[in-house]
Short mmCIF file of C-alpha atoms in Angstrom, two decimals:
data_model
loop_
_atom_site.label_atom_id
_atom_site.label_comp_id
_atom_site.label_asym_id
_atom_site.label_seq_id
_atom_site.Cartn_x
_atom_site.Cartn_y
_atom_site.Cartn_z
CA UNK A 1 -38.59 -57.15 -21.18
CA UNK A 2 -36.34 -53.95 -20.89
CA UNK A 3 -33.25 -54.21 -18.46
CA UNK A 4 -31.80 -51.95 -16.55
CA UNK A 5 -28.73 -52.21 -14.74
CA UNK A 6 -27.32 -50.74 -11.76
CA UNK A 7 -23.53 -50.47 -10.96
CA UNK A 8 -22.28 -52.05 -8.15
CA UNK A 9 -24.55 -53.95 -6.03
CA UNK A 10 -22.84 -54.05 -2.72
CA UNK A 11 -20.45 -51.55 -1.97
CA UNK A 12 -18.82 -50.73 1.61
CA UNK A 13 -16.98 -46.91 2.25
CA UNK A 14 -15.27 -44.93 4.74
CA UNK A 15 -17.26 -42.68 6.62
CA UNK A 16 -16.47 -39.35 4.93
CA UNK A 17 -15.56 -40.57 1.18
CA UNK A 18 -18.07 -40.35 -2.19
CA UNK A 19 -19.77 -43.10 -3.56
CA UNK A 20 -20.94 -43.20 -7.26
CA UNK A 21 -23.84 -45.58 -8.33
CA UNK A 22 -24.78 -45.91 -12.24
CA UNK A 23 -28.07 -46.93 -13.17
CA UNK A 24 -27.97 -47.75 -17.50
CA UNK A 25 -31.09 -49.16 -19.45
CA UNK A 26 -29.41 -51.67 -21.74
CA UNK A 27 -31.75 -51.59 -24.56
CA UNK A 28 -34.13 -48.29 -24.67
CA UNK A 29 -33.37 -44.85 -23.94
CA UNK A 30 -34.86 -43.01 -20.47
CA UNK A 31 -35.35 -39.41 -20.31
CA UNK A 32 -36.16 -39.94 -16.85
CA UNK A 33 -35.22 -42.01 -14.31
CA UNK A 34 -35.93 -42.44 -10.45
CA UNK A 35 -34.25 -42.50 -7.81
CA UNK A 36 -35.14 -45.07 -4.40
CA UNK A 37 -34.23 -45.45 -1.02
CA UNK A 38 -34.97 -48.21 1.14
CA UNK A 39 -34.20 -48.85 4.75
CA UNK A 40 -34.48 -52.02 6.97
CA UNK A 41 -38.26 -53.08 7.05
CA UNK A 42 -39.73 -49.95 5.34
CA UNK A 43 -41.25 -49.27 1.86
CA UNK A 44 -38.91 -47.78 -0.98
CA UNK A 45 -38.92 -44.36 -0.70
CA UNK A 46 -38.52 -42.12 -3.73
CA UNK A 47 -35.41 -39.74 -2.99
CA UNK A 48 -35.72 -38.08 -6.66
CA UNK A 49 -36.52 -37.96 -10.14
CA UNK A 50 -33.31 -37.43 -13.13
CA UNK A 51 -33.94 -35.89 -15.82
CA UNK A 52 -32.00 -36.16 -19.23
CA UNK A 53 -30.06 -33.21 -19.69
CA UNK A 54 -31.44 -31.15 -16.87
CA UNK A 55 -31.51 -30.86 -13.38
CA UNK A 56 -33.08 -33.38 -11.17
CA UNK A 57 -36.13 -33.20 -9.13
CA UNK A 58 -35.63 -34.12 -5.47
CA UNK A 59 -38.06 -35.19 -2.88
CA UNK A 60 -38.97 -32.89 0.27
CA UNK A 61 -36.40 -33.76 3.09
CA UNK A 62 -33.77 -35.14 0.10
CA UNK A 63 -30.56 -33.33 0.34
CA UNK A 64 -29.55 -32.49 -3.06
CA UNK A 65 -25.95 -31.39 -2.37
CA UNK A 66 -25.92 -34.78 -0.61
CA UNK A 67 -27.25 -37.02 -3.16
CA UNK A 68 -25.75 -35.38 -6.47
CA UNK A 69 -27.25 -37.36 -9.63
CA UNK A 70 -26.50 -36.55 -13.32
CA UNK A 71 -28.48 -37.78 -16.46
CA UNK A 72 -26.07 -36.90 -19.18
CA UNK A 73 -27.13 -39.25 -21.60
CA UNK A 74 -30.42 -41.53 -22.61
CA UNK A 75 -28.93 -44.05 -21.31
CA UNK A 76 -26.94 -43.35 -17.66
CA UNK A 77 -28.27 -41.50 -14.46
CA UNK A 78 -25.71 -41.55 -12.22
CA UNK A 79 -26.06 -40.35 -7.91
CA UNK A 80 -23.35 -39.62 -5.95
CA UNK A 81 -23.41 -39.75 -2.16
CA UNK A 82 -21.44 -37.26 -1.22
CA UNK A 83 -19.48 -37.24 2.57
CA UNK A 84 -21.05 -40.43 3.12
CA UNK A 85 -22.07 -41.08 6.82
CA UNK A 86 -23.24 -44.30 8.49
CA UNK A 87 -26.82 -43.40 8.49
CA UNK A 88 -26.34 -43.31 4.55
CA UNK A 89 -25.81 -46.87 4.48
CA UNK A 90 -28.95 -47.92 2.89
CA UNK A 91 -30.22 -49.95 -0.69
CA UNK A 92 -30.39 -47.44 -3.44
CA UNK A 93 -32.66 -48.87 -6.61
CA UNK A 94 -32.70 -46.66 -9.68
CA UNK A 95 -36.30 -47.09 -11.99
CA UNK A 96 -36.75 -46.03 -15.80
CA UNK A 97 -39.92 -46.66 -17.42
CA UNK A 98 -40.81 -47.01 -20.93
CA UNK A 99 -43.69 -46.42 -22.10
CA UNK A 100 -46.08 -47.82 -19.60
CA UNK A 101 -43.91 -50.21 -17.54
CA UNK A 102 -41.18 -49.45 -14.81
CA UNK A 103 -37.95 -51.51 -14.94
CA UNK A 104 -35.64 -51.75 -11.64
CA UNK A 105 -32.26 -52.20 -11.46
CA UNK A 106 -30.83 -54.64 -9.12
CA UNK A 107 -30.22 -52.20 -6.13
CA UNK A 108 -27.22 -51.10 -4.58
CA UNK A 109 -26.18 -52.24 -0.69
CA UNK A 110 -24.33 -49.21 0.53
CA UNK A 111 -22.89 -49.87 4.14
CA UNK A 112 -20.61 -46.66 5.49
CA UNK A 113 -18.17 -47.69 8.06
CA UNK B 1 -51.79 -39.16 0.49
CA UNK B 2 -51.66 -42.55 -1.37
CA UNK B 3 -50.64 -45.31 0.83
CA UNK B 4 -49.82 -49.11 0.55
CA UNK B 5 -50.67 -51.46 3.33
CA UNK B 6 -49.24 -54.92 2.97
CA UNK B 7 -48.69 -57.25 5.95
CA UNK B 8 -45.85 -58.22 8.00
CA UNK B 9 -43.19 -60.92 7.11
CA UNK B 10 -41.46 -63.01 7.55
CA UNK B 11 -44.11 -65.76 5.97
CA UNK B 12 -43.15 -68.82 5.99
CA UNK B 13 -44.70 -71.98 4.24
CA UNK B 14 -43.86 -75.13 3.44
CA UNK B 15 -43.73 -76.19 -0.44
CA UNK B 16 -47.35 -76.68 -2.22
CA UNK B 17 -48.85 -74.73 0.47
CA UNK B 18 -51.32 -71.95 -0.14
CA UNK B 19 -50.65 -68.57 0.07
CA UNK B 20 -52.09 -65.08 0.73
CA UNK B 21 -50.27 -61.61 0.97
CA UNK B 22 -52.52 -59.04 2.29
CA UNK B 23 -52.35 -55.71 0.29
CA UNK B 24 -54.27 -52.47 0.99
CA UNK B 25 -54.05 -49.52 -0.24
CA UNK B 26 -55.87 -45.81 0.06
CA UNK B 27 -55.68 -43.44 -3.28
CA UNK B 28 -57.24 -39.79 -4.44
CA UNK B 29 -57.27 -41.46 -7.89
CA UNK B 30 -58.00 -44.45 -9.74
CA UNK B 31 -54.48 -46.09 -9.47
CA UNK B 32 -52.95 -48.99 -11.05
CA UNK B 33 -51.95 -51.78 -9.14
CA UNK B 34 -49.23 -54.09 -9.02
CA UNK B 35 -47.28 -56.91 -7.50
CA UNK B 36 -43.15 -56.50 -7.20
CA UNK B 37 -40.88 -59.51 -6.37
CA UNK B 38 -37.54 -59.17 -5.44
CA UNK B 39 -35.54 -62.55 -5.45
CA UNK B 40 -32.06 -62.59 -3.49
CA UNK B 41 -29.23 -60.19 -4.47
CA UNK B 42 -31.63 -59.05 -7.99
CA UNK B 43 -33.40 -56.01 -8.25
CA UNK B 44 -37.46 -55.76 -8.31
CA UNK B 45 -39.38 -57.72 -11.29
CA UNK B 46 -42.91 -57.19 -11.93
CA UNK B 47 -44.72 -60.20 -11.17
CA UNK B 48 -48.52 -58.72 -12.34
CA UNK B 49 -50.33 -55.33 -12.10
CA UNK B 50 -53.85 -54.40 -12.71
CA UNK B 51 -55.42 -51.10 -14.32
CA UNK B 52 -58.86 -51.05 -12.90
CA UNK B 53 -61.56 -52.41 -10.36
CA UNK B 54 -62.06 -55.79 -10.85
CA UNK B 55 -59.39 -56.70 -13.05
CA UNK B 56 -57.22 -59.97 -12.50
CA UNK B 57 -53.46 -59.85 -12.78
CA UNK B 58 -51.83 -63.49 -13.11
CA UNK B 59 -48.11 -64.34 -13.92
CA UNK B 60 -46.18 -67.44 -12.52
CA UNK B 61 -49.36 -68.91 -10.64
CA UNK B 62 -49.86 -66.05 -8.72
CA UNK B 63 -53.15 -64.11 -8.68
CA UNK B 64 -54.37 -60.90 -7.13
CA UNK B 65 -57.94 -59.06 -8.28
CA UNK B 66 -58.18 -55.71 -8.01
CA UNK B 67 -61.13 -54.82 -5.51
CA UNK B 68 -62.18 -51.21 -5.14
CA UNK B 69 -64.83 -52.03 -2.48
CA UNK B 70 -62.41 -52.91 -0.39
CA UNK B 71 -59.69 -51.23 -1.22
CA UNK B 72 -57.65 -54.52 -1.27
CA UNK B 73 -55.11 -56.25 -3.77
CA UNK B 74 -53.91 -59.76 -2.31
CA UNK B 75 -51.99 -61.88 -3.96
CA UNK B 76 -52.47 -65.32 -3.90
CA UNK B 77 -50.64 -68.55 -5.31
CA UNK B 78 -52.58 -71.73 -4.78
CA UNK B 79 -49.22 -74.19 -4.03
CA UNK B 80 -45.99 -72.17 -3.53
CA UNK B 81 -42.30 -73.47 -4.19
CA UNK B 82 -38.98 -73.10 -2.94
CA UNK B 83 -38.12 -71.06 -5.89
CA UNK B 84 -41.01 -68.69 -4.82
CA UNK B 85 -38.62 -67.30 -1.89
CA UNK B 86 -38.08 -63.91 -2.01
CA UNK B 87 -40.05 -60.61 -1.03
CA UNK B 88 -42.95 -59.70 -2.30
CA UNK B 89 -43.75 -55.52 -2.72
CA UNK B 90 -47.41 -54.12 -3.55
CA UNK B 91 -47.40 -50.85 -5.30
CA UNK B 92 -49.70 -48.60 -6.81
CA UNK B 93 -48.94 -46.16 -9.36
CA UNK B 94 -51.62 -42.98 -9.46
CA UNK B 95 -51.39 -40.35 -11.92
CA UNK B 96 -49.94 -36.71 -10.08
CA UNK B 97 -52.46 -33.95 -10.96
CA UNK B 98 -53.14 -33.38 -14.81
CA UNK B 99 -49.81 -33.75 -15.64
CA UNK B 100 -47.93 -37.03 -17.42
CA UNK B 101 -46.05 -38.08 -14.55
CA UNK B 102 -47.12 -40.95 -12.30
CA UNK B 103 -46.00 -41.63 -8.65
CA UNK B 104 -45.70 -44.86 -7.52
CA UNK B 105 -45.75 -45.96 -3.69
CA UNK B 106 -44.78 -49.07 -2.62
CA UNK B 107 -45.42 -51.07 0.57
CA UNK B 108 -42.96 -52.33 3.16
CA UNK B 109 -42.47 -56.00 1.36
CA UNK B 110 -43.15 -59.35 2.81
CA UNK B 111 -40.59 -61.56 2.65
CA UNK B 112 -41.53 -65.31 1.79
CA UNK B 113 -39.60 -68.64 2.77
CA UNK B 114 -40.66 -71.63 1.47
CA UNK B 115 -39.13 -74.63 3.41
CA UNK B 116 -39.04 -77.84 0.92
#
C-alpha cells in the first residue's frame, strides 16, 4: 500500500524552543493531509487539516499560531510547535488519504523538558 | 456527535488464546468502520474496515462484522500470537454534511500482550 512517512519519531526539546515535524507520502501526491494528537490513554484527536497550497484548517480549541503547519508541495505537510511547553509533549501522527484509504505515518514522541 | 467506544486495556492473553475487543460506536450517518493496529515504535496500519451493516472485514485472522443493531464492531481473532502485540484502535469514518470530506474518530486503543 501507500507509505507515508513522518520525520523524526522521538524527539525531546527545551521548554521554550520550536519543533518541526515532516509528514511526506513516498509514492502518491496529498492535497490534504491531517493532522493528530494523542495523549496518554485517550483517542487521537484531530488538531487540523493541511491543505496544498493554502491555509490549513484547524480544529476548535487548536491554537494555530501554536501549531504552524505548511503544505507547500504534494508531497510534504510540515507543523511546527512553536514555544513548546511541557504540556505539548504529546504523539503527533500526520494522515493522507488517497483515494478511499487513509495512510499514517509512524507518529512523532514529542517530550518538552 | 460521532463517538467510538472500545474497551479498556491492557489485555493480556497467552499465545493461541481467543480474543475479543469490544468496539461501539454512535453515528448521525451511515459510517464506515475500521480496525487500526499500531505495533511498537510504527505508526497506525489498517488491519480491516467495513462499509456497511453486516459486512465482514478479515485481514491477518482477525474478524469484526459490522452490526448496526447494535451499534457494535468487535474484533475477534480465534488464536492470537506474540507477534499480535500491539494496540488495537476502532475508528469510524462518517461523511461531514454534503460535502467530500470525511471525519474520522477513533477510540482510545487497547493495547494487547500476548505472553508466549
Amino acid at each position: 500500500g501507500a507509505v507515508v512517512s513522518q520525520h523524526p519519531s522521538w524527539v525531546i526539546c527545551k521548554s521554550g524552543t520550536s519543533v518541526k515535524i515532516e509528514c511526506r507520502s513516498l509514492d502518491f501526491q496529498a492535497t490534504t493531509m491531517f493532522w493528530y494528537r494523542q495523549f496518554p490513554k485517550q483517542s487521537l484527536m484531530l488538531m487540523a487539516t493541511s491543505n496544498e497550497g493554502s491555509k490549513a484548517t484547524y480544529e476548535q480549541g487548536v491554537e494555530k499560531d501554536k501549531f504552524l503547519i505548511n503544505h507547500a508541495s504534494l508531497t510534504l505537510s510540515t507543523l511546527t510547535v512553536t514555544s513548546a511547553h511541557p504540556e505539548d509533549s504529546s504523539f503527533y501522527i500526520c494522515k493522507a488519504r488517497l483515494n478511499t484509504e487513509a495512510f499514517f505515518g509512524q507518529g512523532t514522541r514529542l517530550t518538552v523538558v | 456527535g460521532d463517538s467510538v467506544t472500545q474497551m479498556e486495556g491492557p489485555v493480556t492473553l497467552s499465545e493461541e488464546a481467543f480474543l475479543t475487543i469490544n468496539c461501539t460506536y454512535t453515528a448521525t450517518g451511515y459510517p464506515s468502520l475500521f480496525w487500526y493496529v499500531q505495533y511498537p515504535g510504527e505508526g497506525l496500519q489498517l488491519l480491516l474496515k467495513a462499509t456497511k451493516a453486516d459486512d465482514k472485514g478479515s485481514n491477518k485472522g482477525f474478524e469484526a462484522t459490522y452490526r448496526k443493531e447494535t451499534t457494535s464492531f468487535h474484533l475477534e481473532k480465534g488464536s492470537v500470537q506474540v507477534s499480535d502485540s500491539a494496540v488495537y484502535f476502532c475508528a469510524l469514518s462518517d461523511r461531514v454534511g454534503t460535502s467530500g470530506t470525511y471525519k474520522y474518530i477513533f477510540g482510545t486503543g487497547t493495547r494487547l500482550k500476548v505472553l508466549a
